[in-house]
Coordinates of C-alpha atoms (C1' of nucleotides) in Angstrom, one line a residue:
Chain A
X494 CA -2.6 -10.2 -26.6
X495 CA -4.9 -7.2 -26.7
X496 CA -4.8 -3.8 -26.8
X497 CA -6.4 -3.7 -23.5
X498 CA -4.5 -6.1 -21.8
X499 CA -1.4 -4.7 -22.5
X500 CA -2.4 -1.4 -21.0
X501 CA -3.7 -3.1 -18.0
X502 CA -0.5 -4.9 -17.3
X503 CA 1.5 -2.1 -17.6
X504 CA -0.5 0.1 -15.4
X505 CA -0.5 -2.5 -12.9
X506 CA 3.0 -3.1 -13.2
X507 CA 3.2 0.7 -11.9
X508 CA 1.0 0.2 -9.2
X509 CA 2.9 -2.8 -8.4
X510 CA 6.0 -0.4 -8.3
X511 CA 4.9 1.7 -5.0
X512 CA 3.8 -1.7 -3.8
X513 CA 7.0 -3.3 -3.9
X514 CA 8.5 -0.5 -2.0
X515 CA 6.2 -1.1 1.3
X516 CA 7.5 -4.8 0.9
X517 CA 10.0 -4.6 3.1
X518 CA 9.5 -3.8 6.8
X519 CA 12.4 -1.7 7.0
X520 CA 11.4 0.8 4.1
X521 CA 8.2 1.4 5.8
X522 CA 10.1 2.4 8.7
X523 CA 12.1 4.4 7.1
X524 CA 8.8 6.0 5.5
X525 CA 7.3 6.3 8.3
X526 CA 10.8 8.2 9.8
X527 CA 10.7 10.6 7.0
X528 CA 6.6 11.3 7.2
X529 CA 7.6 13.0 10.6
X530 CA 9.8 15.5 8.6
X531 CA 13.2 15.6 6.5
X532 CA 15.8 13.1 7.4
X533 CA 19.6 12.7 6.6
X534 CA 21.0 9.3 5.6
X535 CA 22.8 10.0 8.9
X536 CA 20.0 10.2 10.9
X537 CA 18.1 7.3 9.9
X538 CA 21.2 5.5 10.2
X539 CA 21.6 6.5 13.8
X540 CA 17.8 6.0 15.0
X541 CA 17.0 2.6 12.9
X542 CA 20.5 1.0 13.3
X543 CA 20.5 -0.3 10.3
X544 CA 23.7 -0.3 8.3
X545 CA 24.8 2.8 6.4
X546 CA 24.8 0.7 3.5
X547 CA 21.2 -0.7 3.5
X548 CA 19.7 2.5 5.0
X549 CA 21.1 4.2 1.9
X550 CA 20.4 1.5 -0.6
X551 CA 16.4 1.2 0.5
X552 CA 15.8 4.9 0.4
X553 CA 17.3 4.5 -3.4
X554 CA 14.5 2.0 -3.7
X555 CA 11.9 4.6 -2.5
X556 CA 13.4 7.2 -5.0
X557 CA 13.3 5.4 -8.0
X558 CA 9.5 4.8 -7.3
X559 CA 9.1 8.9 -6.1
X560 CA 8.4 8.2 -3.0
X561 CA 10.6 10.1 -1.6
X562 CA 13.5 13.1 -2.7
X563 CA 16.8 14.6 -1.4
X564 CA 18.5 17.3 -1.5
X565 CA 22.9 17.4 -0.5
X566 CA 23.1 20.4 2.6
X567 CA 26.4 20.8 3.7
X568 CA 27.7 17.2 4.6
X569 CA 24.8 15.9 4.6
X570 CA 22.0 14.1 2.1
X571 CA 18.6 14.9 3.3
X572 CA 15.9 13.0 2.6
X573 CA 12.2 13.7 2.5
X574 CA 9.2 12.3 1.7
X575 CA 7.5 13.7 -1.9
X576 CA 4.6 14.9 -1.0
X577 CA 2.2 15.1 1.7
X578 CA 0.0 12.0 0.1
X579 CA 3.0 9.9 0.8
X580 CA 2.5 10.4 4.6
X581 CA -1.0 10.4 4.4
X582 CA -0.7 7.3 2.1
X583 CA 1.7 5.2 5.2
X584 CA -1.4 6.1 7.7
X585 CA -3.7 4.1 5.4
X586 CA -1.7 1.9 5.5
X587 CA -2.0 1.5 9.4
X588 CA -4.9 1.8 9.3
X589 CA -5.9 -0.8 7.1
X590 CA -3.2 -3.3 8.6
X591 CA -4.6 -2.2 12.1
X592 CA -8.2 -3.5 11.0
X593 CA -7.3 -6.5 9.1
X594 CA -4.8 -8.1 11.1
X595 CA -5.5 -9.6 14.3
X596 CA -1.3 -9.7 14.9
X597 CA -1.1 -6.2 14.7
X598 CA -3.8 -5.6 17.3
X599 CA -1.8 -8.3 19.3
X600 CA 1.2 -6.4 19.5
X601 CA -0.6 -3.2 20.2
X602 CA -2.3 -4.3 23.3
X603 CA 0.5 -6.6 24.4
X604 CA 2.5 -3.1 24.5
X605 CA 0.2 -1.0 26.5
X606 CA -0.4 -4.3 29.3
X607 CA 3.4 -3.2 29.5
X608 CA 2.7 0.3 29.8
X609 CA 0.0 -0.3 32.8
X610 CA -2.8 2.0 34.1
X611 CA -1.6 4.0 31.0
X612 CA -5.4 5.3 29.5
X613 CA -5.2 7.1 26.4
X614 CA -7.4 10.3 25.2
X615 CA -8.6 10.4 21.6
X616 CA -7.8 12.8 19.7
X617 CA -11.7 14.7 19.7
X618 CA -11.7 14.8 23.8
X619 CA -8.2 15.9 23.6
X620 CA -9.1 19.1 21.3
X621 CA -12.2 20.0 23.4
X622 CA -10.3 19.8 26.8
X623 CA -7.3 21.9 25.5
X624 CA -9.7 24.5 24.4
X625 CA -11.3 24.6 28.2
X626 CA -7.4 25.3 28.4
X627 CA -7.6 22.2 31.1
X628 CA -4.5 19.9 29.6
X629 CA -0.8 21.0 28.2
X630 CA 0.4 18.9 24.9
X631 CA 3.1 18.1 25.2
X632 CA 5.4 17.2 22.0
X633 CA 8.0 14.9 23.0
X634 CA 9.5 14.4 19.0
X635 CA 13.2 15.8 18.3
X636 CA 13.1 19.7 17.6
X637 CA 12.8 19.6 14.1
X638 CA 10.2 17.2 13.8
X639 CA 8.2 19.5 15.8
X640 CA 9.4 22.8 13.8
X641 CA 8.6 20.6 10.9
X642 CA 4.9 20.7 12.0
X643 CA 2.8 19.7 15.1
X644 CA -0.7 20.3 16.5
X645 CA -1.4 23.9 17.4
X646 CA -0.9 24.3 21.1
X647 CA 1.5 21.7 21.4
X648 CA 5.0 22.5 23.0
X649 CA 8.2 20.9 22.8
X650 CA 10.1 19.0 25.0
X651 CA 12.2 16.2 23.1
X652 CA 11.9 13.2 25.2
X653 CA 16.6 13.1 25.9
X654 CA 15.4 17.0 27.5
X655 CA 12.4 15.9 28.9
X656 CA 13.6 15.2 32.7
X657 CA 15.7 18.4 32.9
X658 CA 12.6 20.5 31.7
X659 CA 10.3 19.0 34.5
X660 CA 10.3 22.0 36.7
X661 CA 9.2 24.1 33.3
X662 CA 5.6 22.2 33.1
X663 CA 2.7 23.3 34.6
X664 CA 1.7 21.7 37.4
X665 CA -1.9 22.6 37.8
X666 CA -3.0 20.7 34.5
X667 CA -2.9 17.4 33.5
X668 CA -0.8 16.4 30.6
X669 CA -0.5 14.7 27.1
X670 CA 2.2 13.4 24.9
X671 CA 2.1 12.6 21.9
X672 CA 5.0 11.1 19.4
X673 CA 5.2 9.6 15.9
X674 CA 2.0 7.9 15.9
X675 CA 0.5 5.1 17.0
X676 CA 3.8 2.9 16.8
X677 CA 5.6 5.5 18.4
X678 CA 6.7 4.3 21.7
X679 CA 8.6 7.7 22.6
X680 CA 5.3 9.0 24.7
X681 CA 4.8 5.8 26.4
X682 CA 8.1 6.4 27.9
X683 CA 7.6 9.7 29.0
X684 CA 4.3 9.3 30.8
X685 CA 6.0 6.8 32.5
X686 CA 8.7 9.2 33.5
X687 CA 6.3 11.9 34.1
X688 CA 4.2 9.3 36.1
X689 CA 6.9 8.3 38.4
X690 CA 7.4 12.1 39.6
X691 CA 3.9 12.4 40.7
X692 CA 2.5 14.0 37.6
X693 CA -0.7 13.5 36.1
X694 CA 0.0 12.4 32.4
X695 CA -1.7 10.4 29.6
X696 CA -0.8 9.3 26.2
X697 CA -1.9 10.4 22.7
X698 CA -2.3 7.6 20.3
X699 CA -2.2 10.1 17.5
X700 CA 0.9 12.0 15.7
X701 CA 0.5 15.1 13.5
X702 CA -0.2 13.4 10.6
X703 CA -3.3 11.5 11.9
X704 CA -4.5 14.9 13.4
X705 CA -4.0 16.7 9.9
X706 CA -6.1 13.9 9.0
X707 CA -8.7 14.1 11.1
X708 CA -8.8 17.9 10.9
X709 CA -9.4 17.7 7.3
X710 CA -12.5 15.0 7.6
X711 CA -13.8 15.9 11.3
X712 CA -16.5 18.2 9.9
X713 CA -18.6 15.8 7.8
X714 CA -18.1 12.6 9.8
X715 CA -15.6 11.7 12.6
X716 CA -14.1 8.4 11.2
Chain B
X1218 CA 18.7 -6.2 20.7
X1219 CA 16.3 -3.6 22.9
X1220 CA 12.9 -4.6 23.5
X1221 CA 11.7 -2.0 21.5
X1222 CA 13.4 -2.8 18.1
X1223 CA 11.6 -6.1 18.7
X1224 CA 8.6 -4.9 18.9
X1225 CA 9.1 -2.4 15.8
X1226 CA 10.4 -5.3 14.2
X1227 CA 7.5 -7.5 14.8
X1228 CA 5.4 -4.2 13.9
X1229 CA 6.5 -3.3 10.9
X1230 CA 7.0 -7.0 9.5
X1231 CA 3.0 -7.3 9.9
X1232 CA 2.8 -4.0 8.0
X1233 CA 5.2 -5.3 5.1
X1234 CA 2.5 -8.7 4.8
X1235 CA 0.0 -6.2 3.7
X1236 CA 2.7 -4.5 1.4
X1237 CA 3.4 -7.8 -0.2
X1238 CA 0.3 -8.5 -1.3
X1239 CA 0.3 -5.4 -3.0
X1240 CA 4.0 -6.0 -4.8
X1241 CA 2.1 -8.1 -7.2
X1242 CA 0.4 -6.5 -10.6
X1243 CA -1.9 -9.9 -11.1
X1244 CA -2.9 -9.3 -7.1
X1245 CA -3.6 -5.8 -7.2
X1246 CA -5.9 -6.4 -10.3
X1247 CA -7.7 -9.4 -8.6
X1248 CA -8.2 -6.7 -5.8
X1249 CA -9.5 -4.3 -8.0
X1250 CA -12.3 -6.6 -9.3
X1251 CA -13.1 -7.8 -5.6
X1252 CA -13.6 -4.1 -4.5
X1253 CA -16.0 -4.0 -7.5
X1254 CA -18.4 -7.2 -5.9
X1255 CA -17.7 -10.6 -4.9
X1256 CA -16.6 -13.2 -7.5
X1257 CA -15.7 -16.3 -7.6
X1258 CA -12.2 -17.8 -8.7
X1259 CA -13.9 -19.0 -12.1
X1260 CA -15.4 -15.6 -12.9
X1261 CA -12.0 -14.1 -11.9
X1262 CA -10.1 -16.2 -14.4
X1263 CA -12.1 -15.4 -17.0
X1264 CA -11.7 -11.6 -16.7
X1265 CA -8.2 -11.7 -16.3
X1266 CA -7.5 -14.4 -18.7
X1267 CA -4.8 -16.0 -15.8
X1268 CA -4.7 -19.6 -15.3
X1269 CA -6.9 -21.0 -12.9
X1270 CA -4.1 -22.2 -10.5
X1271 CA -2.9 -18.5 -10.7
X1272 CA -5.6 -16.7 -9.5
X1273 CA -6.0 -19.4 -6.6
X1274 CA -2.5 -19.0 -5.7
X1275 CA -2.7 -15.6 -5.4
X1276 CA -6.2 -15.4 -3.6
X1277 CA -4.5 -17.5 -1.3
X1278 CA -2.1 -15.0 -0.1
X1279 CA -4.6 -12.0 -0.2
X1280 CA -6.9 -14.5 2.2
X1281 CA -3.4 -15.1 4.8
X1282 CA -3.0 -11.3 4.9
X1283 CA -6.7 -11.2 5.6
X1284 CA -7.8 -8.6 2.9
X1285 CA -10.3 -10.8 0.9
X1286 CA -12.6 -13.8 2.4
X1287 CA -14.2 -16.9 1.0
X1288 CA -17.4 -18.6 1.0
X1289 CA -18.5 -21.6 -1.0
X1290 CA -21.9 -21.5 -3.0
X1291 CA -22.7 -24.7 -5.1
X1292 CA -20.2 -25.4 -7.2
X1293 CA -18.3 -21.9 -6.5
X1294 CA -16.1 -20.2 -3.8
X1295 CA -17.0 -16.7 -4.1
X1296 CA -14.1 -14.3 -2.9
X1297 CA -14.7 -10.6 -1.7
X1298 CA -12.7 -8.1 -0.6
X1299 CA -12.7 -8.6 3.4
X1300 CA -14.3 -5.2 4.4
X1301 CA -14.9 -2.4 2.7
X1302 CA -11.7 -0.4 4.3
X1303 CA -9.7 -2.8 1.8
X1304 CA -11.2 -1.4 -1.6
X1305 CA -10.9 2.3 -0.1
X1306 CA -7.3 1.7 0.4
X1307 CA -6.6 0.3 -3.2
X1308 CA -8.4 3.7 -4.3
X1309 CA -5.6 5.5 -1.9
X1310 CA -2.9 3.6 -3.8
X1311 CA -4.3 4.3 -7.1
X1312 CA -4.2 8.1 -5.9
X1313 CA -0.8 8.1 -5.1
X1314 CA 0.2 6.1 -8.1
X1315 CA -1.0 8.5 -10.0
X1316 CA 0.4 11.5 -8.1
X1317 CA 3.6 10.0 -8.1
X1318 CA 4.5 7.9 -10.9
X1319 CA 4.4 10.1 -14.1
X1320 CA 4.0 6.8 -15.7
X1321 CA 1.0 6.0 -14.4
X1322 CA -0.4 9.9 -15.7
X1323 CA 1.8 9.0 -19.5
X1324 CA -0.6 5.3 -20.0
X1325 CA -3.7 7.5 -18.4
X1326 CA -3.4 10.5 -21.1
X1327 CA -2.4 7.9 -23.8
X1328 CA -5.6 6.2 -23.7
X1329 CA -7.9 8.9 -23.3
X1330 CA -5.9 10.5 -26.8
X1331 CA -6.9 7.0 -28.8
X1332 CA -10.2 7.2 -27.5
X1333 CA -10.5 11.5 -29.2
X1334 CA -12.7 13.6 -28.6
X1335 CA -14.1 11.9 -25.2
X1336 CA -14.1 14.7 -22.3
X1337 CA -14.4 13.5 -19.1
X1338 CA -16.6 15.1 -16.6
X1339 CA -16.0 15.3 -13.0
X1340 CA -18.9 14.0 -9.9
X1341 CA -18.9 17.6 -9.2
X1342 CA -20.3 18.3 -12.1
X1343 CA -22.0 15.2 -12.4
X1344 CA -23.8 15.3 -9.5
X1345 CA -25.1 18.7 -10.1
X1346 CA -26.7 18.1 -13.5
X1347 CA -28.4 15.1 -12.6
X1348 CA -30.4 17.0 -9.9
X1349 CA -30.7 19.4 -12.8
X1350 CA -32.3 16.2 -15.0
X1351 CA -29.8 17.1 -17.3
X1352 CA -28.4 14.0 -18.2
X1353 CA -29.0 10.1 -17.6
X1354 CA -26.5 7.9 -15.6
X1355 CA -25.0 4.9 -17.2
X1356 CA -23.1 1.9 -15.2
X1357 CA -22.1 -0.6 -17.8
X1358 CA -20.7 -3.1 -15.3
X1359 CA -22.2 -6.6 -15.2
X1360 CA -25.4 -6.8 -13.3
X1361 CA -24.2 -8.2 -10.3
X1362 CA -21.6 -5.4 -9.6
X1363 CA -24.2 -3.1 -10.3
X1364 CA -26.8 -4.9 -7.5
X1365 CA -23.9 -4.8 -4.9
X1366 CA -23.6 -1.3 -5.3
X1367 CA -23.9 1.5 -7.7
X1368 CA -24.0 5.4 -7.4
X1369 CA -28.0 6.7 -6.9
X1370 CA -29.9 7.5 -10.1
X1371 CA -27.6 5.6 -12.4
X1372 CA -29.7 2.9 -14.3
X1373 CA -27.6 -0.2 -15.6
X1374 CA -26.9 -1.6 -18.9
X1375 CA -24.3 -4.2 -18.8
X1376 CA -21.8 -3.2 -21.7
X1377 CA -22.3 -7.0 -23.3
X1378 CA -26.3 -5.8 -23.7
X1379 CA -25.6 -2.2 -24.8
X1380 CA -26.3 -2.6 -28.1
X1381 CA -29.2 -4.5 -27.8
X1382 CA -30.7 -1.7 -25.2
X1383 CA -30.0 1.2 -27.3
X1384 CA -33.2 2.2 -28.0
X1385 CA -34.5 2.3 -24.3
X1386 CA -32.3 4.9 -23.9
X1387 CA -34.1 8.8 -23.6
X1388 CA -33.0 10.5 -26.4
X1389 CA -33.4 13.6 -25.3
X1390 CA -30.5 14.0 -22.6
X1391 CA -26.7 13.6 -22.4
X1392 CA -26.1 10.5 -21.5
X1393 CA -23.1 9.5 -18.8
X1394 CA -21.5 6.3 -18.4
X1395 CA -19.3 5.0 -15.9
X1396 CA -17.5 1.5 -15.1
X1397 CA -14.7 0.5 -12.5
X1398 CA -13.1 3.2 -11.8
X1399 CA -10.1 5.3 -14.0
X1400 CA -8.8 2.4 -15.1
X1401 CA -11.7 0.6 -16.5
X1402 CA -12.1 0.6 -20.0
X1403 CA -15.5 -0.4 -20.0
X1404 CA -17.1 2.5 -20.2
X1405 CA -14.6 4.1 -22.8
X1406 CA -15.9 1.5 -25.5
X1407 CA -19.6 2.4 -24.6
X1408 CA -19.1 6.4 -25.3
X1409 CA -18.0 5.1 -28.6
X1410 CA -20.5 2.7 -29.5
X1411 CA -23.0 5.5 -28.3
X1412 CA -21.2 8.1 -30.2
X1413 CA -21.3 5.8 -33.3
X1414 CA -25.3 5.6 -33.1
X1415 CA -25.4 9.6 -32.9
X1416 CA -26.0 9.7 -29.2
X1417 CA -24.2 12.4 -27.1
X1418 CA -21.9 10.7 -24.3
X1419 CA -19.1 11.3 -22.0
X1420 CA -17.1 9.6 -19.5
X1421 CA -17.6 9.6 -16.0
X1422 CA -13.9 8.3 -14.8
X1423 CA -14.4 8.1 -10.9
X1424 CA -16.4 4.2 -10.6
X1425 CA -18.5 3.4 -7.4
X1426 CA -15.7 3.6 -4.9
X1427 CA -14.6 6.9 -5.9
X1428 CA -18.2 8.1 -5.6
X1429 CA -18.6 7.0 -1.8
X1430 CA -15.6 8.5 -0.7
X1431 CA -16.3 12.1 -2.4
X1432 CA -19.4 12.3 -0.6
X1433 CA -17.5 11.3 2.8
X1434 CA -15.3 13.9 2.2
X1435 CA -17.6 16.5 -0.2
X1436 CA -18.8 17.9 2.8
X1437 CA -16.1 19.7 4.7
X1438 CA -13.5 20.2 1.5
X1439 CA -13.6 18.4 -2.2
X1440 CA -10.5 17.2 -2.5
Chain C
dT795 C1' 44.9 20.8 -2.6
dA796 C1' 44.8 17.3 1.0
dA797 C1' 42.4 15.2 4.4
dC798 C1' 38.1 13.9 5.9
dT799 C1' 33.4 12.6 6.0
dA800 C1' 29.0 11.1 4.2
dT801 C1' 27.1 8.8 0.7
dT802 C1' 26.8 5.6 -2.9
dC803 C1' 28.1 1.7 -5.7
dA804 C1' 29.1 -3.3 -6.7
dA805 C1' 29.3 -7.9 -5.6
dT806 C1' 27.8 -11.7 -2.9
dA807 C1' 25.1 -15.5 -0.7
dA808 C1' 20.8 -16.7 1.3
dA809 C1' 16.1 -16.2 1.1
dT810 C1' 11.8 -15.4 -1.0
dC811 C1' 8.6 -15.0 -4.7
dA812 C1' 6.1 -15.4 -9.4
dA813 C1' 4.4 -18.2 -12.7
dT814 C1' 3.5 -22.8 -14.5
dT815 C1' 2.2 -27.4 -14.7
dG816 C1' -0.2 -31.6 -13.6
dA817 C1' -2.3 -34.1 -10.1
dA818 C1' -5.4 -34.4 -6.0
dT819 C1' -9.3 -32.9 -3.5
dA820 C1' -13.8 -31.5 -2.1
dG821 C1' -18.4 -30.6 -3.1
dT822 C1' -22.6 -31.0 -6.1
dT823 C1' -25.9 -32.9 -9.1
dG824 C1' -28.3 -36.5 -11.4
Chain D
dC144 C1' -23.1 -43.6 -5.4
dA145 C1' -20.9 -42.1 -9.7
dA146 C1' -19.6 -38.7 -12.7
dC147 C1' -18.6 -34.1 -13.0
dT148 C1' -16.8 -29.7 -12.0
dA149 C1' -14.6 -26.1 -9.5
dT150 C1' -11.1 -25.4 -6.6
dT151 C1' -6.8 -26.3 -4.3
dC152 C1' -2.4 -28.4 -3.5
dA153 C1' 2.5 -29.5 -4.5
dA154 C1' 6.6 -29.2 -7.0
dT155 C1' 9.5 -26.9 -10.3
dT156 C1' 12.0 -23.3 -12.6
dG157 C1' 13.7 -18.9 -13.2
dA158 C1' 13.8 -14.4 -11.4
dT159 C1' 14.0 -10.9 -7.6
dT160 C1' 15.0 -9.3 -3.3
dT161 C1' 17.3 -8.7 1.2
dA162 C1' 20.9 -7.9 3.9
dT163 C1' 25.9 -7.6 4.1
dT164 C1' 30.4 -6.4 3.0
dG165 C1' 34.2 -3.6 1.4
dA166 C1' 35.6 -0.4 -1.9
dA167 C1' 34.8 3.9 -4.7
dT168 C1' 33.0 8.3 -5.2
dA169 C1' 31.6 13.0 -4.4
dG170 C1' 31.5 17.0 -1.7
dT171 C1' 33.3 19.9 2.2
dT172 C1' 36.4 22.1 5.2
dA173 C1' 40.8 23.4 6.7

DNA sequence: TAACTATTCAATAAATCAATTGAATAGTTG
DNA sequence: CAACTATTCAATTGATTTATTGAATAGTTA
């Protein structure tokens, strides 16, 4: 075999390595888990249902291929994704399976015919309304996601405190959640609850990470 | 089980079809060579030097996870990469291969030490000294990848006629050559054949792809 | 140091996948 | 229509991978 081909298959091979890891739907989860900030096996455990076990054993999987790292803090190991590129990397990822696959559109719309009379703002009317100061974002993420980073402007309400922190919204403005992402069905829920108390409320498809995103590109061309 | 882990199930198994296509080194180079123009199965098999039956196979699964498409023409099926969204992802993956796997960086700085003496130079630079007419743009693909697309101002000598077209070249500027992408070799062999004939050359590492998404992204930040 | 907890390891069975081979098919050209 | 070619299908083997389980380990707190 030549020179050449040998290099080739073992470059490839190393491609094929951070392939193999978003093989598995549960590992993307759990990627897409740890893009909204750092995560102990715990955690994961407690929010995927998955088995102690398996949780831990994929998120070896994800290591060897330096997807992610960890860190022991007090009890607990935390794990986090290595790198910003990685996060950036799983939106690409929607993206592309978003445009490709007519399943994943299926699913999409099949949720928000659930969701009913629930419109969503983009993310470019959403940024030109907050700056006429005429809607509240509203972050609806645990704590530390949103301490880990959210769009400026946002505050937080986790979704468990939302209905005791009703009375602490404005009630002159209208207002939009925003979770995880796209796939993210933590919003949906809260509109609904914010809905069924009279309050004006829509949901943003977008999470931080597609803002960042978007931030970083908007200037040349709004993709 | 909630409705919600159904749906995130369904979800995220669509996800993982698009990661299995990408678990495979033989697929990932058969992508490669589709984001560079269409081919068909024949033309694939002889780059690759798989057999016939392989390449199918595996074309076959890229086609069920809808990232390439097929046509017949005479005697051929040309394949192509099914939008251009698909070869712009498999330049994100290459990124983050790179970024994360110091494998991938070891076999990168490996080559370019058997190939000595080549310095790279970057579009930046590029880009700014051909305005300049400093220096003539090479793309050493074969013709047809060059006629699907090819960055503006580069004029194209199929490596296979290099030799042969030597003397066409100006003599009195640097000349650049590109191929693929990084991990095209192409373009490394003709900077040495060049060099060997006394002509000044360097490498141009980012291919086509590379180039389109720079200037998507050149304008706000070069990243 | 002992008890406790979170995490990891090891082993298993079931399922899936990669690579190969040879035969079958479909389409084209003379 | 016949011969030819490119492409696809089908079946096999060997290898990996997933999801599980229960046990072992490492680290922390009292």
């Amino acid at each position: 075999m030549s020179m050449e081909r040998k290099w080739k298959d073992q470059l490839y091979h190393e491609f094929a390595r951070i392939g193999k890891c978003l093989s598995s739907p549960k590992r993307l989860e759990l990627l897409d888990l740890l893009s909204q900030g750092p995560k102990s096996v715990d955690q994961l455990v407690k929010i995927t249902g998955m088995s102690v076990a398996n949780v831990s054993q994929h998120l070896q999987t994800l290591h060897e291929s330096r997807l992610v790292r960890s860190h022991r803090q007090g009890n607990f190991v935390i794990y986090e994704v290595a790198g910003l590129s990685v996060a950036d990397f799983m939106v690409s990822l929607h993206r592309l399976s978003e445009k490709q696959l007519v399943e994943v559109q299926k699913l999409k719309t099949e949720l928000l015919q659930n969701h009913i009379s629930m419109e969503p703002i983009g993310l470019e009317e959403l940024l030109k309304r907050m700056e006429r100061g005429e809607v509240v974002l509203l972050d609806v993420r645990p704590q530390d996601e949103y301490e880990t980073g959210h769009i400026p402007g946002a505050i937080s309400i986790p979704m468990e405190d939302l209905e005791k922190h009703l009375a602490s919204l404005p009630t002159d403005k209208e207002i939009v959640a925003y979770c995880r992402g796209p796939y993210c069905l933590t919003s949906a829920q809260a509109i609904e609850i914010l809905k069924n108390k009279g309050i004006k409320a829509s949901r943003l498809e977008e999470g931080v990470i597609e803002w960042k995103r978007y931030m970083e590109h908007s200037g040349v061309n709004k993709q």
